[in-house]
């Protein structure tokens, strides 16, 4: 099995605690609401939301994928750290065992936050993928965070 990884760091004007609460802790409700064309729903099929929880994410008509299974690998609410893996679904394109993500949201000096996102693509067998092949996923992840930031700016009383 091979692996390709990338790290991404993005700054936001939203405080770290608020961004974590909205984008991680309430993602199952918020994301389908603000990205309804892309993500239709999250459904917990095992667990209670904590480590070990498995969710099915169903994508909307605007997505190239139908669904994925998402497993919560780690959740540290005090340090705004969240890790999860995509373990099944057409987003794995038949060549990936899984995709693992770790999100760390830190306070920035100006009252906003810095989101550090680390992704690891685990390939099946000797399959090789390039960064160009995962570029679309990086752009979509960035877009989701930006949409969440825009929602929180437009709704300043949400997630206080």
Short mmCIF file of N, CA and C in Angstrom, two decimals:
data_model
loop_
_atom_site.label_atom_id
_atom_site.label_comp_id
_atom_site.label_asym_id
_atom_site.label_seq_id
_atom_site.Cartn_x
_atom_site.Cartn_y
_atom_site.Cartn_z
N UNK A 1 0.85 -1.18 0.00
CA UNK A 1 0.00 0.00 0.00
C UNK A 1 0.89 1.23 0.00
N UNK A 2 0.54 2.21 -0.85
CA UNK A 2 1.26 3.46 -0.90
C UNK A 2 0.47 4.57 -0.23
N UNK A 3 1.09 5.72 -0.15
CA UNK A 3 0.39 6.85 0.46
C UNK A 3 0.92 8.15 -0.11
N UNK A 4 0.02 9.08 -0.33
CA UNK A 4 0.40 10.44 -0.66
C UNK A 4 -0.30 11.34 0.36
N UNK A 5 0.40 12.35 0.81
CA UNK A 5 -0.20 13.23 1.82
C UNK A 5 0.00 14.67 1.41
N UNK A 6 -0.83 15.51 1.97
CA UNK A 6 -0.65 16.95 1.79
C UNK A 6 -1.17 17.66 3.02
N UNK A 7 -0.64 18.82 3.23
CA UNK A 7 -1.05 19.67 4.34
C UNK A 7 -1.52 21.00 3.77
N UNK A 8 -2.52 21.54 4.41
CA UNK A 8 -3.09 22.81 3.99
C UNK A 8 -3.33 23.65 5.23
N UNK A 9 -3.03 24.91 5.17
CA UNK A 9 -3.26 25.82 6.29
C UNK A 9 -4.00 27.04 5.75
N UNK A 10 -5.13 27.36 6.40
CA UNK A 10 -5.96 28.47 5.94
C UNK A 10 -6.35 29.32 7.14
N UNK A 11 -6.34 30.63 6.97
CA UNK A 11 -6.75 31.53 8.05
C UNK A 11 -8.19 31.99 7.84
N UNK A 12 -8.86 32.21 8.95
CA UNK A 12 -10.26 32.66 8.95
C UNK A 12 -10.43 33.80 9.93
N UNK A 13 -11.43 34.60 9.70
CA UNK A 13 -11.72 35.71 10.62
C UNK A 13 -12.60 35.27 11.78
N UNK A 14 -13.03 34.03 11.78
CA UNK A 14 -13.91 33.47 12.82
C UNK A 14 -13.04 32.90 13.95
N UNK A 15 -13.39 33.16 15.21
CA UNK A 15 -12.63 32.58 16.34
C UNK A 15 -12.60 31.04 16.27
N UNK A 16 -11.52 30.47 16.76
CA UNK A 16 -11.30 29.03 16.69
C UNK A 16 -12.44 28.22 17.32
N UNK A 17 -12.89 28.60 18.51
CA UNK A 17 -13.93 27.83 19.19
C UNK A 17 -15.23 27.82 18.37
N UNK A 18 -15.58 28.94 17.79
CA UNK A 18 -16.80 29.05 17.00
C UNK A 18 -16.67 28.23 15.70
N UNK A 19 -15.53 28.31 15.06
CA UNK A 19 -15.31 27.56 13.82
C UNK A 19 -15.37 26.06 14.09
N UNK A 20 -14.76 25.61 15.18
CA UNK A 20 -14.76 24.18 15.54
C UNK A 20 -16.18 23.72 15.87
N UNK A 21 -16.88 24.52 16.63
CA UNK A 21 -18.24 24.15 17.01
C UNK A 21 -19.14 24.01 15.78
N UNK A 22 -19.03 24.94 14.87
CA UNK A 22 -19.87 24.91 13.67
C UNK A 22 -19.43 23.84 12.68
N UNK A 23 -18.15 23.88 12.30
CA UNK A 23 -17.67 23.05 11.20
C UNK A 23 -17.36 21.61 11.60
N UNK A 24 -17.13 21.36 12.88
CA UNK A 24 -16.84 19.99 13.31
C UNK A 24 -18.00 19.43 14.14
N UNK A 25 -18.31 20.07 15.25
CA UNK A 25 -19.29 19.50 16.17
C UNK A 25 -20.71 19.50 15.61
N UNK A 26 -21.06 20.49 14.80
CA UNK A 26 -22.41 20.54 14.23
C UNK A 26 -22.40 20.37 12.71
N UNK A 27 -21.34 19.79 12.18
CA UNK A 27 -21.22 19.63 10.73
C UNK A 27 -22.38 18.84 10.12
N UNK A 28 -22.87 17.84 10.83
CA UNK A 28 -23.96 17.01 10.30
C UNK A 28 -25.20 17.84 9.98
N UNK A 29 -25.42 18.92 10.72
CA UNK A 29 -26.56 19.80 10.47
C UNK A 29 -26.19 20.98 9.57
N UNK A 30 -25.05 21.59 9.84
CA UNK A 30 -24.66 22.81 9.12
C UNK A 30 -24.31 22.55 7.66
N UNK A 31 -23.49 21.57 7.39
CA UNK A 31 -22.98 21.35 6.03
C UNK A 31 -24.11 21.09 5.02
N UNK A 32 -25.07 20.19 5.29
CA UNK A 32 -26.16 20.02 4.32
C UNK A 32 -26.99 21.30 4.14
N UNK A 33 -27.04 22.12 5.16
CA UNK A 33 -27.81 23.37 5.09
C UNK A 33 -27.12 24.39 4.18
N UNK A 34 -25.80 24.52 4.31
CA UNK A 34 -25.11 25.56 3.54
C UNK A 34 -24.53 25.06 2.22
N UNK A 35 -24.46 23.74 2.06
CA UNK A 35 -23.94 23.14 0.82
C UNK A 35 -24.92 22.10 0.28
N UNK A 36 -26.20 22.45 0.25
CA UNK A 36 -27.25 21.48 -0.09
C UNK A 36 -27.13 20.92 -1.50
N UNK A 37 -26.53 21.65 -2.43
CA UNK A 37 -26.35 21.12 -3.78
C UNK A 37 -25.29 20.02 -3.82
N UNK A 38 -24.34 20.09 -2.88
CA UNK A 38 -23.22 19.15 -2.88
C UNK A 38 -23.42 18.01 -1.89
N UNK A 39 -23.82 18.34 -0.66
CA UNK A 39 -23.97 17.32 0.39
C UNK A 39 -25.42 17.32 0.87
N UNK A 40 -26.07 16.18 0.68
CA UNK A 40 -27.49 16.06 1.01
C UNK A 40 -27.71 15.76 2.49
N UNK A 41 -26.91 14.82 3.05
CA UNK A 41 -27.17 14.43 4.44
C UNK A 41 -26.01 13.67 5.04
N UNK A 42 -25.99 13.66 6.38
CA UNK A 42 -25.12 12.82 7.19
C UNK A 42 -26.04 11.92 7.99
N UNK A 43 -25.75 10.63 8.04
CA UNK A 43 -26.56 9.70 8.84
C UNK A 43 -25.63 8.82 9.67
N UNK A 44 -25.79 8.89 10.98
CA UNK A 44 -25.00 8.03 11.86
C UNK A 44 -25.55 6.61 11.78
N UNK A 45 -24.67 5.66 11.43
CA UNK A 45 -25.10 4.26 11.36
C UNK A 45 -24.48 3.42 12.47
N UNK A 46 -23.51 4.00 13.18
CA UNK A 46 -22.88 3.31 14.30
C UNK A 46 -22.27 4.36 15.22
N UNK A 47 -22.49 4.25 16.52
CA UNK A 47 -21.88 5.14 17.49
C UNK A 47 -22.77 6.30 17.89
N UNK A 48 -22.16 7.23 18.65
CA UNK A 48 -22.93 8.35 19.21
C UNK A 48 -22.33 9.71 18.85
N UNK A 49 -21.47 9.75 17.86
CA UNK A 49 -20.84 10.99 17.45
C UNK A 49 -19.38 11.09 17.85
N UNK A 50 -18.97 10.29 18.81
CA UNK A 50 -17.58 10.30 19.27
C UNK A 50 -16.70 9.37 18.47
N UNK A 51 -15.52 9.09 19.00
CA UNK A 51 -14.56 8.21 18.34
C UNK A 51 -15.21 6.86 18.04
N UNK A 52 -15.01 6.35 16.84
CA UNK A 52 -15.59 5.09 16.42
C UNK A 52 -16.90 5.23 15.68
N UNK A 53 -17.51 6.41 15.73
CA UNK A 53 -18.77 6.63 15.03
C UNK A 53 -18.56 6.49 13.53
N UNK A 54 -19.52 5.85 12.87
CA UNK A 54 -19.50 5.73 11.42
C UNK A 54 -20.75 6.42 10.88
N UNK A 55 -20.53 7.27 9.88
CA UNK A 55 -21.62 8.01 9.25
C UNK A 55 -21.62 7.73 7.76
N UNK A 56 -22.80 7.78 7.17
CA UNK A 56 -22.92 7.76 5.72
C UNK A 56 -23.22 9.19 5.30
N UNK A 57 -22.38 9.69 4.41
CA UNK A 57 -22.59 11.03 3.85
C UNK A 57 -23.13 10.83 2.45
N UNK A 58 -24.33 11.35 2.22
CA UNK A 58 -24.96 11.27 0.90
C UNK A 58 -24.75 12.60 0.19
N UNK A 59 -24.28 12.53 -1.04
CA UNK A 59 -24.01 13.73 -1.81
C UNK A 59 -25.21 14.13 -2.64
N UNK A 60 -25.31 15.39 -2.95
CA UNK A 60 -26.41 15.93 -3.75
C UNK A 60 -26.17 15.75 -5.23
N UNK A 61 -27.13 16.23 -6.00
CA UNK A 61 -27.07 16.07 -7.45
C UNK A 61 -25.88 16.81 -8.07
N UNK A 62 -25.36 17.81 -7.39
CA UNK A 62 -24.24 18.57 -7.91
C UNK A 62 -22.90 17.90 -7.71
N UNK A 63 -22.89 16.71 -7.12
CA UNK A 63 -21.63 16.02 -6.83
C UNK A 63 -21.39 14.89 -7.82
N UNK A 64 -20.14 14.58 -8.05
CA UNK A 64 -19.79 13.45 -8.91
C UNK A 64 -19.89 12.13 -8.17
N UNK A 65 -20.05 12.17 -6.84
CA UNK A 65 -20.12 10.96 -6.03
C UNK A 65 -21.51 10.78 -5.44
N UNK A 66 -21.84 9.53 -5.10
CA UNK A 66 -23.14 9.22 -4.50
C UNK A 66 -23.08 9.27 -2.98
N UNK A 67 -22.11 8.53 -2.38
CA UNK A 67 -22.01 8.50 -0.92
C UNK A 67 -20.66 7.96 -0.49
N UNK A 68 -20.34 8.22 0.79
CA UNK A 68 -19.13 7.66 1.42
C UNK A 68 -19.46 7.30 2.86
N UNK A 69 -18.65 6.40 3.41
CA UNK A 69 -18.70 6.13 4.85
C UNK A 69 -17.54 6.87 5.49
N UNK A 70 -17.86 7.57 6.55
CA UNK A 70 -16.95 8.46 7.26
C UNK A 70 -16.83 7.91 8.68
N UNK A 71 -15.61 7.65 9.14
CA UNK A 71 -15.39 7.12 10.49
C UNK A 71 -14.63 8.14 11.33
N UNK A 72 -15.15 8.43 12.51
CA UNK A 72 -14.48 9.36 13.42
C UNK A 72 -13.33 8.63 14.10
N UNK A 73 -12.11 9.14 13.90
CA UNK A 73 -10.91 8.52 14.46
C UNK A 73 -10.44 9.21 15.74
N UNK A 74 -10.71 10.49 15.87
CA UNK A 74 -10.29 11.23 17.06
C UNK A 74 -11.08 12.51 17.20
N UNK A 75 -11.33 12.90 18.45
CA UNK A 75 -12.08 14.13 18.72
C UNK A 75 -11.60 14.70 20.05
N UNK A 76 -10.95 15.86 19.98
CA UNK A 76 -10.45 16.54 21.17
C UNK A 76 -11.06 17.94 21.17
N UNK A 77 -12.18 18.07 21.89
CA UNK A 77 -12.93 19.32 21.90
C UNK A 77 -12.17 20.46 22.56
N UNK A 78 -11.33 20.17 23.53
CA UNK A 78 -10.59 21.21 24.24
C UNK A 78 -9.49 21.82 23.37
N UNK A 79 -8.88 21.00 22.53
CA UNK A 79 -7.77 21.46 21.68
C UNK A 79 -8.18 21.65 20.22
N UNK A 80 -9.49 21.57 19.95
CA UNK A 80 -10.03 21.79 18.60
C UNK A 80 -9.35 20.91 17.56
N UNK A 81 -9.27 19.63 17.86
CA UNK A 81 -8.62 18.66 16.99
C UNK A 81 -9.63 17.58 16.61
N UNK A 82 -9.70 17.26 15.34
CA UNK A 82 -10.65 16.27 14.84
C UNK A 82 -9.97 15.45 13.75
N UNK A 83 -10.09 14.14 13.84
CA UNK A 83 -9.56 13.28 12.77
C UNK A 83 -10.63 12.27 12.37
N UNK A 84 -10.63 11.98 11.09
CA UNK A 84 -11.61 11.04 10.54
C UNK A 84 -11.06 10.42 9.27
N UNK A 85 -11.71 9.35 8.83
CA UNK A 85 -11.31 8.66 7.61
C UNK A 85 -12.53 8.37 6.74
N UNK A 86 -12.33 8.47 5.44
CA UNK A 86 -13.32 7.99 4.48
C UNK A 86 -12.92 6.53 4.25
N UNK A 87 -13.82 5.60 4.63
CA UNK A 87 -13.47 4.18 4.62
C UNK A 87 -14.18 3.37 3.54
N UNK A 88 -15.21 3.93 2.93
CA UNK A 88 -15.94 3.26 1.85
C UNK A 88 -16.60 4.32 1.00
N UNK A 89 -16.89 3.94 -0.24
CA UNK A 89 -17.66 4.82 -1.11
C UNK A 89 -16.97 5.11 -2.43
N UNK A 90 -17.74 5.67 -3.34
CA UNK A 90 -17.23 5.90 -4.67
C UNK A 90 -16.17 7.00 -4.74
N UNK A 91 -16.05 7.82 -3.72
CA UNK A 91 -14.98 8.83 -3.69
C UNK A 91 -13.60 8.17 -3.59
N UNK A 92 -13.55 6.91 -3.18
CA UNK A 92 -12.28 6.19 -3.12
C UNK A 92 -11.85 5.69 -4.51
N UNK A 93 -12.73 5.82 -5.47
CA UNK A 93 -12.45 5.58 -6.88
C UNK A 93 -11.89 4.19 -7.19
N UNK A 94 -12.08 3.25 -6.29
CA UNK A 94 -11.61 1.90 -6.52
C UNK A 94 -10.09 1.72 -6.39
N UNK A 95 -9.36 2.79 -6.12
CA UNK A 95 -7.90 2.70 -6.03
C UNK A 95 -7.38 3.08 -4.65
N UNK A 96 -8.26 3.55 -3.78
CA UNK A 96 -7.84 3.96 -2.44
C UNK A 96 -8.43 3.04 -1.39
N UNK A 97 -7.61 2.68 -0.39
CA UNK A 97 -8.10 1.93 0.77
C UNK A 97 -8.93 2.86 1.65
N UNK A 98 -8.40 4.07 1.86
CA UNK A 98 -9.07 5.06 2.68
C UNK A 98 -8.38 6.40 2.49
N UNK A 99 -9.06 7.44 2.95
CA UNK A 99 -8.47 8.78 3.01
C UNK A 99 -8.60 9.23 4.46
N UNK A 100 -7.49 9.60 5.09
CA UNK A 100 -7.49 10.03 6.49
C UNK A 100 -7.25 11.53 6.56
N UNK A 101 -8.00 12.18 7.42
CA UNK A 101 -7.89 13.63 7.60
C UNK A 101 -7.67 13.97 9.07
N UNK A 102 -6.91 15.00 9.30
CA UNK A 102 -6.78 15.56 10.65
C UNK A 102 -6.93 17.07 10.53
N UNK A 103 -7.85 17.60 11.30
CA UNK A 103 -8.12 19.04 11.30
C UNK A 103 -7.78 19.59 12.67
N UNK A 104 -6.97 20.62 12.70
CA UNK A 104 -6.61 21.31 13.94
C UNK A 104 -6.91 22.78 13.73
N UNK A 105 -7.77 23.33 14.56
CA UNK A 105 -8.13 24.75 14.47
C UNK A 105 -7.51 25.46 15.66
N UNK A 106 -6.69 26.46 15.36
CA UNK A 106 -5.98 27.21 16.40
C UNK A 106 -6.38 28.68 16.35
N UNK A 107 -6.33 29.31 17.51
CA UNK A 107 -6.60 30.75 17.58
C UNK A 107 -5.46 31.50 16.90
N UNK A 108 -5.80 32.56 16.18
CA UNK A 108 -4.76 33.41 15.59
C UNK A 108 -4.64 34.69 16.42
N UNK A 109 -3.57 35.40 16.23
CA UNK A 109 -3.29 36.59 17.02
C UNK A 109 -4.33 37.69 16.85
N UNK A 110 -5.08 37.69 15.75
CA UNK A 110 -6.03 38.76 15.47
C UNK A 110 -7.47 38.43 15.88
N UNK A 111 -7.65 37.32 16.63
CA UNK A 111 -8.99 36.93 17.08
C UNK A 111 -9.68 35.94 16.16
N UNK A 112 -9.08 35.68 15.02
CA UNK A 112 -9.62 34.71 14.08
C UNK A 112 -9.07 33.33 14.39
N UNK A 113 -8.88 32.54 13.34
CA UNK A 113 -8.36 31.19 13.54
C UNK A 113 -7.53 30.74 12.35
N UNK A 114 -6.75 29.72 12.61
CA UNK A 114 -5.95 29.07 11.57
C UNK A 114 -6.36 27.60 11.57
N UNK A 115 -6.76 27.12 10.41
CA UNK A 115 -7.14 25.72 10.27
C UNK A 115 -6.01 24.98 9.56
N UNK A 116 -5.49 23.98 10.26
CA UNK A 116 -4.45 23.13 9.69
C UNK A 116 -5.08 21.80 9.35
N UNK A 117 -5.03 21.44 8.09
CA UNK A 117 -5.67 20.23 7.60
C UNK A 117 -4.61 19.33 6.99
N UNK A 118 -4.49 18.12 7.50
CA UNK A 118 -3.56 17.14 6.97
C UNK A 118 -4.36 15.99 6.38
N UNK A 119 -4.06 15.62 5.15
CA UNK A 119 -4.78 14.53 4.47
C UNK A 119 -3.81 13.48 4.01
N UNK A 120 -4.22 12.22 4.15
CA UNK A 120 -3.40 11.10 3.71
C UNK A 120 -4.26 10.17 2.86
N UNK A 121 -3.83 9.97 1.63
CA UNK A 121 -4.51 9.10 0.69
C UNK A 121 -3.77 7.76 0.66
N UNK A 122 -4.42 6.71 1.14
CA UNK A 122 -3.83 5.37 1.22
C UNK A 122 -4.28 4.56 0.01
N UNK A 123 -3.34 4.22 -0.87
CA UNK A 123 -3.69 3.52 -2.10
C UNK A 123 -3.70 2.00 -1.90
N UNK A 124 -4.43 1.33 -2.79
CA UNK A 124 -4.46 -0.14 -2.81
C UNK A 124 -3.25 -0.64 -3.59
N UNK A 125 -2.62 -1.66 -3.06
CA UNK A 125 -1.51 -2.30 -3.77
C UNK A 125 -0.45 -1.33 -4.22
N UNK A 126 -0.05 -1.46 -5.48
CA UNK A 126 1.01 -0.62 -6.03
C UNK A 126 0.47 0.60 -6.79
N UNK A 127 -0.80 0.87 -6.64
CA UNK A 127 -1.40 2.01 -7.34
C UNK A 127 -0.71 3.29 -6.88
N UNK A 128 -0.42 4.14 -7.84
CA UNK A 128 0.19 5.44 -7.53
C UNK A 128 -0.76 6.54 -7.96
N UNK A 129 -0.91 7.52 -7.11
CA UNK A 129 -1.68 8.70 -7.48
C UNK A 129 -0.78 9.91 -7.33
N UNK A 130 -1.11 10.94 -8.06
CA UNK A 130 -0.31 12.17 -8.02
C UNK A 130 -1.07 13.27 -7.31
N UNK A 131 -0.36 14.30 -6.94
CA UNK A 131 -1.01 15.45 -6.30
C UNK A 131 -2.04 16.07 -7.24
N UNK A 132 -1.79 16.04 -8.55
CA UNK A 132 -2.77 16.58 -9.49
C UNK A 132 -4.10 15.83 -9.41
N UNK A 133 -4.04 14.52 -9.15
CA UNK A 133 -5.25 13.73 -9.06
C UNK A 133 -6.08 14.06 -7.81
N UNK A 134 -5.44 14.57 -6.78
CA UNK A 134 -6.17 14.90 -5.56
C UNK A 134 -6.41 16.41 -5.42
N UNK A 135 -5.99 17.16 -6.40
CA UNK A 135 -6.14 18.62 -6.37
C UNK A 135 -7.60 19.04 -6.20
N UNK A 136 -8.49 18.34 -6.88
CA UNK A 136 -9.92 18.67 -6.78
C UNK A 136 -10.44 18.52 -5.36
N UNK A 137 -9.99 17.48 -4.66
CA UNK A 137 -10.41 17.28 -3.27
C UNK A 137 -9.91 18.40 -2.37
N UNK A 138 -8.70 18.85 -2.61
CA UNK A 138 -8.14 19.96 -1.83
C UNK A 138 -8.97 21.23 -2.04
N UNK A 139 -9.31 21.49 -3.29
CA UNK A 139 -10.09 22.69 -3.60
C UNK A 139 -11.50 22.62 -3.00
N UNK A 140 -12.11 21.44 -3.02
CA UNK A 140 -13.44 21.28 -2.43
C UNK A 140 -13.40 21.48 -0.91
N UNK A 141 -12.36 20.94 -0.26
CA UNK A 141 -12.23 21.12 1.18
C UNK A 141 -12.08 22.59 1.53
N UNK A 142 -11.25 23.29 0.79
CA UNK A 142 -11.06 24.72 1.01
C UNK A 142 -12.38 25.46 0.80
N UNK A 143 -13.10 25.09 -0.24
CA UNK A 143 -14.38 25.72 -0.52
C UNK A 143 -15.39 25.51 0.59
N UNK A 144 -15.42 24.30 1.18
CA UNK A 144 -16.35 24.02 2.28
C UNK A 144 -16.05 24.91 3.48
N UNK A 145 -14.77 25.05 3.81
CA UNK A 145 -14.40 25.92 4.94
C UNK A 145 -14.78 27.36 4.66
N UNK A 146 -14.58 27.82 3.43
CA UNK A 146 -14.90 29.21 3.08
C UNK A 146 -16.40 29.47 3.13
N UNK A 147 -17.20 28.49 2.72
CA UNK A 147 -18.66 28.62 2.80
C UNK A 147 -19.09 28.67 4.27
N UNK A 148 -18.48 27.84 5.11
CA UNK A 148 -18.79 27.86 6.54
C UNK A 148 -18.42 29.22 7.14
N UNK A 149 -17.28 29.75 6.77
CA UNK A 149 -16.87 31.06 7.27
C UNK A 149 -17.86 32.13 6.83
N UNK A 150 -18.28 32.11 5.58
CA UNK A 150 -19.24 33.09 5.07
C UNK A 150 -20.57 32.99 5.83
N UNK A 151 -21.01 31.77 6.11
CA UNK A 151 -22.25 31.57 6.87
C UNK A 151 -22.12 32.18 8.27
N UNK A 152 -21.00 31.91 8.93
CA UNK A 152 -20.81 32.42 10.28
C UNK A 152 -20.67 33.93 10.31
N UNK A 153 -20.08 34.52 9.29
CA UNK A 153 -20.00 35.99 9.20
C UNK A 153 -21.38 36.59 8.99
N UNK A 154 -22.20 35.93 8.17
CA UNK A 154 -23.55 36.42 7.90
C UNK A 154 -24.51 36.17 9.06
N UNK A 155 -24.16 35.24 9.95
CA UNK A 155 -25.00 34.87 11.10
C UNK A 155 -24.17 34.96 12.37
N UNK A 156 -23.82 36.18 12.80
CA UNK A 156 -22.89 36.35 13.90
C UNK A 156 -23.35 35.77 15.25
N UNK A 157 -24.64 35.54 15.42
CA UNK A 157 -25.13 34.98 16.69
C UNK A 157 -25.13 33.45 16.69
N UNK A 158 -24.87 32.85 15.54
CA UNK A 158 -24.86 31.38 15.46
C UNK A 158 -23.60 30.83 16.13
N UNK A 159 -23.76 29.77 16.87
CA UNK A 159 -22.65 29.01 17.47
C UNK A 159 -21.85 29.80 18.51
N UNK A 160 -22.52 30.66 19.23
CA UNK A 160 -21.84 31.38 20.32
C UNK A 160 -21.78 30.55 21.57
#
